[in-house]
Tab-separated table of C-alpha atoms in Angstrom:
chain	number	residue	atom	x	y	z
Q	264	MET	CA	45.384	-152.794	-48.494
Q	265	ALA	CA	46.138	-156.316	-47.331
Q	266	ILE	CA	47.729	-158.543	-49.948
Q	267	THR	CA	47.377	-162.052	-48.609
Q	268	LEU	CA	50.714	-163.647	-49.375
Q	269	GLU	CA	52.277	-165.704	-46.625
Q	270	HIS	CA	55.262	-164.609	-44.583
Q	271	PRO	CA	58.475	-166.463	-45.368
Q	272	GLU	CA	58.702	-169.698	-43.374
Q	273	SER	CA	61.904	-168.542	-41.688
Q	274	ALA	CA	60.183	-165.500	-40.212
Q	275	ARG	CA	57.209	-167.502	-38.928
Q	276	GLN	CA	59.315	-170.216	-37.377
Q	277	ALA	CA	61.980	-167.993	-35.824
Q	278	ILE	CA	59.747	-165.591	-33.918
Q	279	GLU	CA	56.722	-166.407	-31.819
Q	280	PRO	CA	54.139	-163.649	-31.302
Q	281	GLY	CA	55.196	-161.420	-28.437
Q	282	GLU	CA	58.881	-162.344	-28.481
Q	283	LEU	CA	61.549	-159.732	-29.214
Q	284	SER	CA	64.652	-160.937	-27.437
Q	285	SER	CA	67.217	-158.898	-29.378
Q	286	ARG	CA	67.703	-156.405	-32.160
Q	287	ALA	CA	68.658	-159.201	-34.561
Q	288	VAL	CA	65.365	-160.964	-33.828
Q	289	ALA	CA	63.430	-157.716	-34.320
Q	290	GLU	CA	65.144	-157.030	-37.655
Q	291	ALA	CA	64.372	-160.561	-38.872
Q	292	TYR	CA	60.745	-160.052	-37.870
Q	293	VAL	CA	60.481	-156.764	-39.781
Q	294	GLY	CA	62.024	-158.318	-42.880
Q	295	GLY	CA	59.525	-161.160	-42.835
Q	296	VAL	CA	56.457	-159.061	-42.062
Q	297	CYS	CA	57.205	-156.146	-44.370
Q	298	PHE	CA	58.344	-158.113	-47.425
Q	299	LYS	CA	56.104	-161.110	-48.066
Q	300	LEU	CA	57.653	-163.113	-50.879
Q	301	GLY	CA	55.710	-164.657	-53.721
Q	302	PRO	CA	55.060	-164.198	-57.446
Q	303	PRO	CA	53.844	-160.615	-58.028
Q	304	THR	CA	50.239	-161.012	-59.139
Q	305	LEU	CA	48.104	-158.549	-57.138
Q	306	ILE	CA	47.432	-154.824	-57.221
Q	307	GLY	CA	45.371	-152.546	-55.005
Q	308	ALA	CA	44.796	-148.866	-54.334
Q	309	GLU	CA	43.801	-146.394	-51.659
Q	310	LEU	CA	41.897	-143.231	-52.555
Q	311	GLU	CA	41.440	-140.194	-50.323
Q	312	TRP	CA	39.103	-137.218	-50.610
Q	313	LEU	CA	38.687	-134.014	-48.672
Q	314	THR	CA	35.170	-133.686	-47.276
Q	315	VAL	CA	32.821	-130.793	-46.561
Q	316	GLN	CA	29.499	-130.432	-44.785
Q	317	GLY	CA	26.883	-128.321	-46.494
Q	318	GLU	CA	23.273	-127.924	-47.457
Q	319	CYS	CA	21.999	-130.948	-49.328
Q	320	SER	CA	20.712	-128.726	-52.118
Q	321	ALA	CA	24.057	-126.956	-52.526
Q	322	SER	CA	27.024	-128.057	-54.595
Q	323	GLY	CA	29.491	-127.670	-51.724
Q	324	SER	CA	32.820	-125.876	-51.762
Q	325	ALA	CA	36.229	-126.357	-50.216
Q	326	ALA	CA	35.541	-123.483	-47.811
Q	327	ALA	CA	32.597	-125.302	-46.204
Q	328	PRO	CA	32.956	-126.767	-42.691
Q	329	ARG	CA	34.364	-130.198	-41.968
Q	330	PRO	CA	31.643	-132.778	-41.291
Q	331	GLN	CA	30.905	-133.927	-37.757
Q	332	LEU	CA	31.922	-137.479	-36.859
Q	333	SER	CA	28.316	-138.285	-35.995
Q	334	ALA	CA	27.285	-137.336	-39.537
Q	335	PHE	CA	29.924	-139.661	-40.999
Q	336	ALA	CA	28.764	-142.522	-38.760
Q	337	ALA	CA	25.111	-142.005	-39.643
Q	338	ALA	CA	25.846	-141.824	-43.373
Q	339	LEU	CA	28.100	-144.882	-43.498
Q	340	GLY	CA	25.990	-147.125	-41.260
Q	341	PRO	CA	27.445	-150.656	-41.154
Q	342	HIS	CA	30.414	-149.495	-43.262
Q	343	ALA	CA	31.539	-146.915	-40.687
Q	344	PRO	CA	35.079	-147.465	-39.375
Q	345	ARG	CA	35.405	-148.300	-35.695
Q	346	SER	CA	37.459	-145.160	-35.157
Q	347	ILE	CA	34.168	-143.237	-35.231
Q	348	ALA	CA	31.675	-146.004	-34.376
Q	349	PRO	CA	33.260	-148.527	-31.976
Q	350	ASP	CA	30.403	-151.021	-32.296
Q	351	SER	CA	30.271	-150.892	-36.103
Q	352	PRO	CA	30.777	-154.164	-38.014
Q	353	ALA	CA	32.910	-152.049	-40.407
Q	354	LEU	CA	31.684	-154.031	-43.405
Q	355	PRO	CA	33.435	-153.565	-46.736
Q	356	LEU	CA	31.541	-151.991	-49.596
Q	357	PRO	CA	30.252	-154.338	-52.340
Q	358	GLY	CA	33.464	-154.039	-54.364
Q	359	GLY	CA	35.574	-155.066	-51.388
Q	360	SER	CA	36.794	-151.619	-50.310
Q	361	ARG	CA	36.942	-150.622	-46.654
Q	362	VAL	CA	36.222	-147.107	-45.439
Q	363	THR	CA	38.527	-145.259	-43.057
Q	364	LEU	CA	38.689	-141.684	-41.840
Q	365	GLU	CA	41.813	-139.540	-41.642
Q	366	PRO	CA	42.522	-137.021	-38.855
Q	367	GLY	CA	41.168	-133.951	-40.661
Q	368	GLY	CA	37.999	-135.633	-41.892
Q	369	GLN	CA	39.425	-136.891	-45.182
Q	370	ILE	CA	37.688	-140.098	-46.164
Q	371	GLU	CA	39.577	-143.041	-47.625
Q	372	LEU	CA	38.710	-146.180	-49.547
Q	373	SER	CA	41.181	-149.054	-49.267
Q	374	SER	CA	40.545	-151.595	-51.992
Q	375	ALA	CA	40.774	-155.321	-51.828
Q	376	PRO	CA	43.686	-156.697	-53.879
Q	377	TYR	CA	42.856	-157.855	-57.400
Q	378	ALA	CA	44.642	-159.866	-60.055
Q	379	THR	CA	44.173	-157.199	-62.731
Q	380	ALA	CA	44.208	-153.422	-62.724
Q	381	ALA	CA	41.064	-153.429	-64.861
Q	382	GLU	CA	39.083	-155.300	-62.211
Q	383	LEU	CA	40.535	-153.146	-59.455
Q	384	CYS	CA	39.455	-149.960	-61.220
Q	385	GLU	CA	35.978	-151.294	-62.006
Q	386	ARG	CA	35.348	-152.356	-58.396
Q	387	LEU	CA	36.835	-149.222	-56.883
Q	388	ILE	CA	34.881	-146.901	-59.198
Q	389	GLY	CA	31.690	-148.642	-58.080
Q	390	ASP	CA	32.601	-148.397	-54.409
Q	391	ALA	CA	33.541	-144.713	-54.770
Q	392	ARG	CA	30.186	-143.991	-56.378
Q	393	LEU	CA	28.344	-145.756	-53.551
Q	394	LEU	CA	30.447	-143.937	-50.954
Q	395	ARG	CA	29.437	-140.586	-52.421
Q	396	GLU	CA	25.783	-141.607	-52.378
Q	397	LEU	CA	25.967	-142.698	-48.742
Q	398	LEU	CA	27.664	-139.479	-47.674
Q	399	GLU	CA	25.169	-137.342	-49.545
Q	400	THR	CA	22.376	-138.733	-47.366
Q	401	ARG	CA	23.868	-136.552	-44.608
Q	402	CYS	CA	24.825	-133.663	-46.926
Q	403	ILE	CA	28.530	-134.615	-46.871
Q	404	ARG	CA	30.381	-134.050	-50.122
Q	405	THR	CA	33.735	-135.369	-51.270
Q	406	LEU	CA	36.210	-133.128	-53.079
Q	407	SER	CA	38.816	-134.521	-55.468
Q	408	LEU	CA	41.540	-132.241	-54.161
Q	409	SER	CA	44.971	-133.229	-52.907
Q	410	ALA	CA	45.449	-130.141	-50.723
Q	411	ASP	CA	43.015	-127.870	-48.893
Q	412	ALA	CA	43.588	-124.324	-50.099
Q	413	ASP	CA	40.796	-122.751	-48.057
Q	414	ARG	CA	40.532	-124.118	-44.515
Q	415	ARG	CA	42.938	-124.002	-41.624
Q	416	PRO	CA	44.134	-127.451	-40.552
Q	417	LYS	CA	41.863	-128.889	-37.883
Q	418	ARG	CA	41.912	-132.380	-36.464
Q	419	VAL	CA	38.469	-133.969	-36.003
Q	420	LEU	CA	39.600	-137.449	-34.915
Q	421	GLN	CA	40.532	-137.295	-31.224
Q	422	LEU	CA	42.303	-140.658	-30.957
Q	423	PRO	CA	45.416	-140.890	-28.739
Q	424	ARG	CA	47.531	-141.821	-31.765
Q	425	TYR	CA	46.668	-138.614	-33.570
Q	426	ARG	CA	47.043	-136.444	-30.479
Q	427	ALA	CA	50.555	-137.807	-30.016
Q	428	MET	CA	51.339	-137.391	-33.718
Q	429	GLU	CA	50.208	-133.779	-33.740
Q	430	GLN	CA	52.276	-133.020	-30.656
Q	431	SER	CA	55.378	-134.708	-32.078
Q	432	PHE	CA	55.143	-133.068	-35.499
Q	433	GLY	CA	54.274	-129.709	-33.952
Q	434	GLY	CA	57.748	-129.514	-32.469
Q	435	ILE	CA	59.267	-129.698	-35.971
Q	436	GLY	CA	57.133	-127.241	-37.925
Q	437	PRO	CA	53.727	-126.657	-39.541
Q	438	PHE	CA	53.833	-129.475	-42.063
Q	439	GLY	CA	52.805	-132.326	-39.754
Q	440	LYS	CA	49.370	-130.931	-38.986
Q	441	LEU	CA	48.943	-129.852	-42.606
Q	442	MET	CA	49.716	-133.371	-43.787
Q	443	MET	CA	47.395	-134.944	-41.221
Q	444	CYS	CA	44.419	-132.661	-41.801
Q	445	ASN	CA	44.652	-130.909	-45.164
Q	446	THR	CA	46.056	-133.319	-47.753
Q	447	ALA	CA	44.829	-136.316	-49.740
Q	448	ALA	CA	46.664	-138.875	-51.854
Q	449	THR	CA	46.258	-141.620	-54.416
Q	450	GLN	CA	48.170	-144.720	-53.307
Q	451	VAL	CA	48.903	-147.831	-55.335
Q	452	SER	CA	49.979	-151.124	-53.751
Q	453	VAL	CA	51.815	-153.948	-55.497
Q	454	ASP	CA	53.353	-157.253	-54.459
Q	455	ALA	CA	56.956	-157.081	-53.286
Q	456	GLY	CA	58.345	-159.875	-55.458
Q	457	ALA	CA	59.098	-163.577	-55.637
Q	458	ASP	CA	62.586	-163.425	-54.111
Q	459	ARG	CA	65.068	-160.892	-52.781
Q	460	ALA	CA	66.484	-160.104	-56.197
Q	461	GLU	CA	63.065	-159.264	-57.594
Q	462	VAL	CA	62.128	-157.318	-54.461
Q	463	THR	CA	65.294	-155.231	-54.878
Q	464	ALA	CA	64.559	-154.556	-58.551
Q	465	ARG	CA	60.947	-153.539	-57.950
Q	466	TRP	CA	61.799	-151.452	-54.883
Q	467	THR	CA	64.606	-149.679	-56.776
Q	468	ALA	CA	62.298	-148.975	-59.714
Q	469	LEU	CA	59.547	-147.498	-57.553
Q	470	TYR	CA	61.985	-145.132	-55.880
Q	471	ALA	CA	63.794	-144.212	-59.090
Q	472	MET	CA	60.503	-143.418	-60.862
Q	473	GLY	CA	59.169	-141.435	-57.930
Q	474	PRO	CA	60.270	-137.878	-58.747
Q	475	ALA	CA	59.181	-138.126	-62.393
Q	476	LEU	CA	55.769	-139.525	-61.432
Q	477	VAL	CA	55.340	-136.999	-58.619
Q	478	ALA	CA	55.689	-134.314	-61.277
Q	479	ALA	CA	53.481	-136.142	-63.781
Q	480	PHE	CA	50.574	-136.287	-61.340
Q	481	ALA	CA	51.195	-133.139	-59.277
Q	482	CYS	CA	48.040	-131.081	-58.803
Q	483	SER	CA	48.244	-129.319	-55.424
Q	484	PRO	CA	49.691	-125.833	-55.987
Q	485	ALA	CA	47.892	-124.307	-52.981
Q	486	LEU	CA	47.776	-125.402	-49.336
Q	487	ARG	CA	46.490	-123.050	-46.686
Q	488	GLY	CA	48.922	-122.686	-43.808
Q	489	ALA	CA	52.019	-123.683	-45.767
Q	490	PRO	CA	54.933	-121.237	-45.854
Q	491	GLU	CA	55.008	-119.023	-48.920
Q	492	GLY	CA	56.415	-120.394	-52.143
Q	493	ALA	CA	55.227	-121.772	-55.476
Q	494	TRP	CA	55.091	-125.569	-55.533
Q	495	ALA	CA	53.563	-127.983	-58.036
Q	496	SER	CA	52.736	-130.420	-55.208
Q	497	GLN	CA	52.222	-128.760	-51.862
Q	498	ARG	CA	51.054	-132.145	-50.586
Q	499	MET	CA	54.400	-133.741	-51.382
Q	500	ARG	CA	56.198	-130.715	-49.962
Q	501	ALA	CA	54.386	-131.293	-46.669
Q	502	TRP	CA	55.301	-134.979	-46.595
Q	503	LEU	CA	58.959	-134.320	-47.350
Q	504	ARG	CA	59.250	-131.625	-44.685
Q	505	LEU	CA	57.254	-132.999	-41.753
Q	506	ASP	CA	59.903	-135.350	-40.264
Q	507	ASN	CA	63.020	-136.267	-42.237
Q	508	ALA	CA	63.889	-139.283	-40.082
Q	509	ARG	CA	60.451	-140.783	-40.753
Q	510	THR	CA	59.865	-139.848	-44.385
Q	511	ARG	CA	63.276	-140.011	-46.074
Q	512	PRO	CA	65.037	-143.362	-45.723
Q	513	PRO	CA	68.493	-143.346	-47.374
Q	514	VAL	CA	67.435	-145.841	-50.034
Q	515	GLN	CA	70.186	-144.827	-52.446
Q	516	GLU	CA	72.586	-146.613	-50.084
Q	517	TRP	CA	70.550	-149.834	-49.889
Q	518	SER	CA	71.702	-152.827	-51.906
Q	519	ASP	CA	69.292	-155.103	-50.022
Q	520	PRO	CA	66.055	-153.291	-49.096
Q	521	VAL	CA	64.747	-156.176	-46.968
Q	522	THR	CA	67.672	-155.976	-44.551
Q	523	ALA	CA	68.129	-152.201	-44.786
Q	524	TYR	CA	64.450	-151.368	-44.275
Q	525	ALA	CA	64.416	-153.408	-41.062
Q	526	ARG	CA	67.529	-151.655	-39.776
Q	527	TRP	CA	66.143	-148.230	-40.689
Q	528	ALA	CA	62.755	-148.948	-39.100
Q	529	LEU	CA	64.279	-149.735	-35.719
Q	530	ASP	CA	66.313	-146.517	-35.793
Q	531	VAL	CA	63.367	-144.222	-36.583
Q	532	PRO	CA	62.270	-142.257	-33.483
Q	533	LEU	CA	59.113	-143.454	-31.774
Q	534	LEU	CA	56.098	-141.385	-32.780
Q	535	CYS	CA	53.920	-142.688	-29.972
Q	536	VAL	CA	53.742	-145.552	-27.477
Q	537	ARG	CA	50.469	-147.424	-27.094
Q	538	ARG	CA	49.226	-147.214	-23.528
Q	539	PRO	CA	45.597	-148.370	-23.655
Q	540	ASP	CA	45.123	-147.886	-19.916
Q	541	ALA	CA	46.899	-144.538	-19.632
Q	542	PRO	CA	44.778	-141.415	-19.157
Q	543	SER	CA	45.201	-138.676	-21.711
Q	544	ASP	CA	45.362	-135.002	-20.849
Q	545	GLY	CA	43.855	-134.094	-24.212
Q	546	ASN	CA	47.250	-133.177	-25.659
Q	547	GLY	CA	48.441	-136.696	-26.407
Q	548	ALA	CA	50.496	-137.109	-23.249
Q	549	GLY	CA	49.019	-140.540	-22.636
Q	550	TRP	CA	50.743	-141.960	-25.718
Q	551	THR	CA	53.637	-139.514	-26.038
Q	552	ALA	CA	57.025	-141.113	-26.669
Q	553	PRO	CA	60.259	-139.903	-25.060
Q	554	PRO	CA	61.655	-137.239	-27.438
Q	555	GLY	CA	64.172	-138.601	-29.921
Q	556	ALA	CA	64.023	-142.164	-28.580
Q	557	THR	CA	64.009	-144.914	-31.205
Q	558	PHE	CA	62.415	-148.336	-31.218
Q	559	ALA	CA	65.909	-149.785	-30.868
Q	560	ASP	CA	66.381	-147.720	-27.695
Q	561	TRP	CA	63.168	-149.138	-26.275
Q	562	LEU	CA	64.192	-152.662	-27.213
Q	563	SER	CA	67.613	-152.307	-25.580
Q	564	GLY	CA	66.183	-151.278	-22.210
Q	565	ALA	CA	67.220	-147.638	-22.461
Q	566	LEU	CA	63.616	-146.544	-21.886
Q	567	ASP	CA	62.748	-148.843	-18.986
Q	568	ASP	CA	62.284	-145.914	-16.617
Q	569	GLU	CA	60.176	-143.851	-19.026
Q	570	ILE	CA	57.939	-146.583	-20.449
Q	571	GLY	CA	58.173	-149.273	-17.783
Q	572	ARG	CA	58.216	-152.281	-20.106
Q	573	ARG	CA	60.018	-153.692	-23.135
Q	574	PRO	CA	58.308	-153.811	-26.544
Q	575	ASP	CA	56.805	-156.922	-28.097
Q	576	THR	CA	55.867	-157.797	-31.672
Q	577	ALA	CA	52.540	-155.960	-31.371
Q	578	ASP	CA	54.420	-152.786	-30.439
Q	579	LEU	CA	56.738	-153.276	-33.395
Q	580	ASP	CA	53.803	-153.852	-35.739
Q	581	TYR	CA	52.324	-150.574	-34.525
Q	582	HIS	CA	55.628	-148.712	-34.902
Q	583	LEU	CA	55.806	-149.838	-38.530
Q	584	THR	CA	52.487	-148.053	-39.208
Q	585	THR	CA	54.068	-144.776	-38.064
Q	586	LEU	CA	56.739	-144.846	-40.793
Q	587	PHE	CA	55.933	-142.662	-43.801
Q	588	PRO	CA	58.529	-143.230	-46.540
Q	589	GLN	CA	57.669	-142.571	-50.179
Q	590	VAL	CA	57.322	-146.341	-50.635
Q	591	ARG	CA	56.337	-148.251	-47.505
Q	592	ALA	CA	56.894	-151.960	-47.073
Q	593	SER	CA	53.766	-153.474	-45.516
Q	594	GLY	CA	54.052	-157.031	-46.784
Q	595	HIS	CA	53.368	-155.500	-50.167
Q	596	LEU	CA	54.826	-152.200	-51.403
Q	597	GLU	CA	52.704	-149.071	-50.892
Q	598	VAL	CA	53.448	-146.257	-53.328
Q	599	ARG	CA	52.599	-143.170	-51.276
Q	600	TYR	CA	54.002	-140.290	-53.304
Q	601	LEU	CA	51.151	-139.288	-55.645
Q	602	ASP	CA	48.644	-136.477	-55.205
Q	603	ALA	CA	44.958	-137.338	-55.158
Q	604	GLN	CA	43.745	-137.103	-58.756
Q	605	PRO	CA	40.736	-135.225	-60.137
Q	606	GLY	CA	37.552	-137.243	-60.560
Q	607	ASP	CA	38.187	-140.840	-61.596
Q	608	THR	CA	41.540	-140.077	-63.248
Q	609	TRP	CA	43.281	-141.981	-60.421
Q	610	THR	CA	42.919	-144.939	-62.799
Q	611	VAL	CA	45.842	-143.521	-64.817
Q	612	PRO	CA	48.545	-144.027	-62.157
Q	613	VAL	CA	47.043	-147.422	-61.308
Q	614	HIS	CA	47.515	-148.514	-64.919
Q	615	ALA	CA	50.947	-146.874	-65.032
Q	616	PHE	CA	52.338	-148.858	-62.112
Q	617	ASP	CA	50.654	-152.028	-63.342
Q	618	ALA	CA	52.366	-151.692	-66.723
Q	619	LEU	CA	55.755	-150.471	-65.497
Q	620	LEU	CA	56.056	-153.440	-63.123
Q	621	SER	CA	54.570	-155.991	-65.516
Q	622	ALA	CA	57.806	-157.871	-66.274
Q	623	PRO	CA	61.430	-157.812	-65.109
Q	624	ALA	CA	62.631	-156.354	-68.402
Q	625	VAL	CA	60.097	-153.518	-68.177
Q	626	VAL	CA	61.105	-152.855	-64.565
Q	627	ALA	CA	64.749	-152.570	-65.652
Q	628	GLU	CA	63.911	-150.257	-68.559
Q	629	ALA	CA	61.758	-148.032	-66.341
Q	630	THR	CA	64.553	-147.776	-63.798
Q	631	ALA	CA	67.005	-146.740	-66.513
Q	632	LEU	CA	64.647	-144.120	-67.940
Q	633	ALA	CA	64.087	-142.606	-64.503
Q	634	ALA	CA	67.717	-142.765	-63.357
Q	635	PRO	CA	68.724	-139.233	-64.477
Q	636	VAL	CA	66.228	-137.653	-62.067
Q	637	ALA	CA	66.140	-140.292	-59.322
Q	638	GLY	CA	66.311	-138.722	-55.890
Q	639	ARG	CA	65.123	-135.285	-57.042
Q	640	TRP	CA	62.030	-135.345	-54.829
Q	641	LEU	CA	62.091	-131.712	-53.756
Q	642	GLN	CA	62.664	-130.443	-57.294
Q	643	ALA	CA	59.772	-132.561	-58.563
Q	644	ALA	CA	57.459	-131.298	-55.836
Q	645	ARG	CA	58.511	-127.680	-56.337
Q	646	TYR	CA	58.757	-127.358	-60.118
Q	647	GLY	CA	56.762	-130.308	-61.428
Q	648	LEU	CA	56.759	-130.550	-65.210
Q	649	VAL	CA	58.419	-127.133	-65.568
Q	650	ASP	CA	61.710	-128.927	-64.932
Q	651	THR	CA	62.600	-130.169	-68.410
Q	652	GLU	CA	64.652	-133.181	-67.271
Q	653	ILE	CA	61.908	-134.342	-64.943
Q	654	ARG	CA	59.285	-133.767	-67.638
Q	655	LYS	CA	61.272	-135.863	-70.127
Q	656	ALA	CA	61.533	-138.718	-67.632
Q	657	ALA	CA	57.800	-138.513	-66.927
Q	658	VAL	CA	56.936	-138.633	-70.623
Q	659	ASP	CA	59.345	-141.514	-71.252
Q	660	LEU	CA	57.878	-143.530	-68.369
Q	661	LEU	CA	54.290	-142.954	-69.481
Q	662	ASP	CA	55.195	-143.891	-73.056
Q	663	LEU	CA	56.767	-147.096	-71.750
Q	664	ALA	CA	53.686	-147.774	-69.647
Q	665	ALA	CA	51.392	-147.238	-72.631
Q	666	ALA	CA	53.458	-149.698	-74.669
Q	667	HIS	CA	53.030	-152.363	-71.979
Q	668	ALA	CA	49.471	-151.622	-70.873
Q	669	ARG	CA	47.309	-154.671	-70.280
Q	670	THR	CA	44.236	-153.370	-72.129
Q	671	PRO	CA	43.584	-150.978	-75.040
Q	672	SER	CA	41.647	-148.602	-72.772
Q	673	ALA	CA	44.538	-148.466	-70.304
Q	674	ALA	CA	46.931	-147.763	-73.178
Q	675	ARG	CA	44.737	-144.844	-74.318
Q	676	GLU	CA	44.654	-143.377	-70.808
Q	677	LEU	CA	48.408	-143.620	-70.511
Q	678	ASP	CA	49.026	-142.183	-73.965
Q	679	ASP	CA	46.764	-139.233	-73.127
Q	680	ALA	CA	48.703	-138.706	-69.880
Q	681	SER	CA	51.976	-138.769	-71.794
Q	682	GLN	CA	50.688	-136.138	-74.234
Q	683	ARG	CA	49.490	-134.031	-71.309
Q	684	CYS	CA	52.911	-134.166	-69.663
Q	685	ARG	CA	54.670	-133.430	-72.934
Q	686	GLY	CA	52.683	-130.200	-73.056
Q	687	GLY	CA	53.488	-129.404	-69.423
Q	688	ARG	CA	49.852	-129.673	-68.315
Q	689	THR	CA	48.736	-130.958	-64.923
Q	690	PRO	CA	45.886	-133.433	-64.322
Q	691	ALA	CA	43.781	-130.502	-63.087
Q	692	ASP	CA	44.474	-128.562	-66.300
Q	693	THR	CA	43.226	-131.472	-68.359
Q	694	ARG	CA	40.016	-131.733	-66.356
Q	695	VAL	CA	39.310	-128.001	-66.794
Q	696	GLU	CA	39.886	-128.314	-70.549
Q	697	ALA	CA	37.514	-131.284	-70.761
Q	698	ALA	CA	34.802	-129.365	-68.884
Q	699	SER	CA	35.099	-126.200	-71.018
């Protein structure tokens, strides 16, 4: 999602496109690009679904094959992303959402930013409905699942970026390919804040609330190919385990996230190096980065022999897209830690974040409520609401959100979610109960 606030004047004036003369200049650039300052007024979301190819008369199941890229392109027409149709105009859907495809054939809608969560949900529900209709013209079905329990991970997008990613993650363990191909998330994006103090407060709140909200919305107990073990969120397990340097910034040590995020970003190892003219051997070698080398290494000249050039701002922009922390700074703040939710119940976390960040006093109260379980990411992913301390924090946060919801319908959704969590039930449990 692109929230269209301007970069700070200092960042625009200090660095011309293409220039990266020193680490200090690069860090200033990251701070300006990743944290756009302005009154927090906008909210957006990204929704992902697993997809299957089947008979048009059948209901489809998670064990069905992954769709072919040609089927996606034919179904989406002018809305097809250029990753599968290079000549496509890649038009947004009527509600403003853009369609993208993930490596394993998951399909994603990235909303436009809106001034209210109610409008966001209305527009995104309409776009999701249209997306399903378009896909069904080629017998492609979407599944509201956050982890694929039936199919082996298989990458269908053959872009150099994803080849290099798969090769890099493959040297660490199985979770990289599982994340890329067999998981789906609900993401919520919010403005960073009006000034550094507000950015710090909102950033701190989003991280502090993370474990409790991971548990509140966990609904991926099974993921084919994952090592044995019972987990409430196998999707979050995969993210936490795929590459610690890339997914776990030491935020508990950060008093100023703008400065610290920039420093951390430069010290994360390169995932890939764009080489548009380099041939690929089919295994990602064309874009493969020197093992263990960081962006700072590249900037300092330590990789001159391996890469043959120094990085510029476009390379740094690209590197920033290969960072996968629980909350990513992309001008706005992307909350990336929630499982994809059943049906249209993704509206609940949208309303939760909207309410919990609605005013500085609410942000402070939410941070305090979440503080006892802040940092307990693995416990939240493993045990979910079974952990009584995490469950209490989840209930308290949802109660606070319901009290500060912007509309009566949002308050009802949040109150229902609080009652669900109080009873230790997952979002999937609630959907089964409603259907029975």
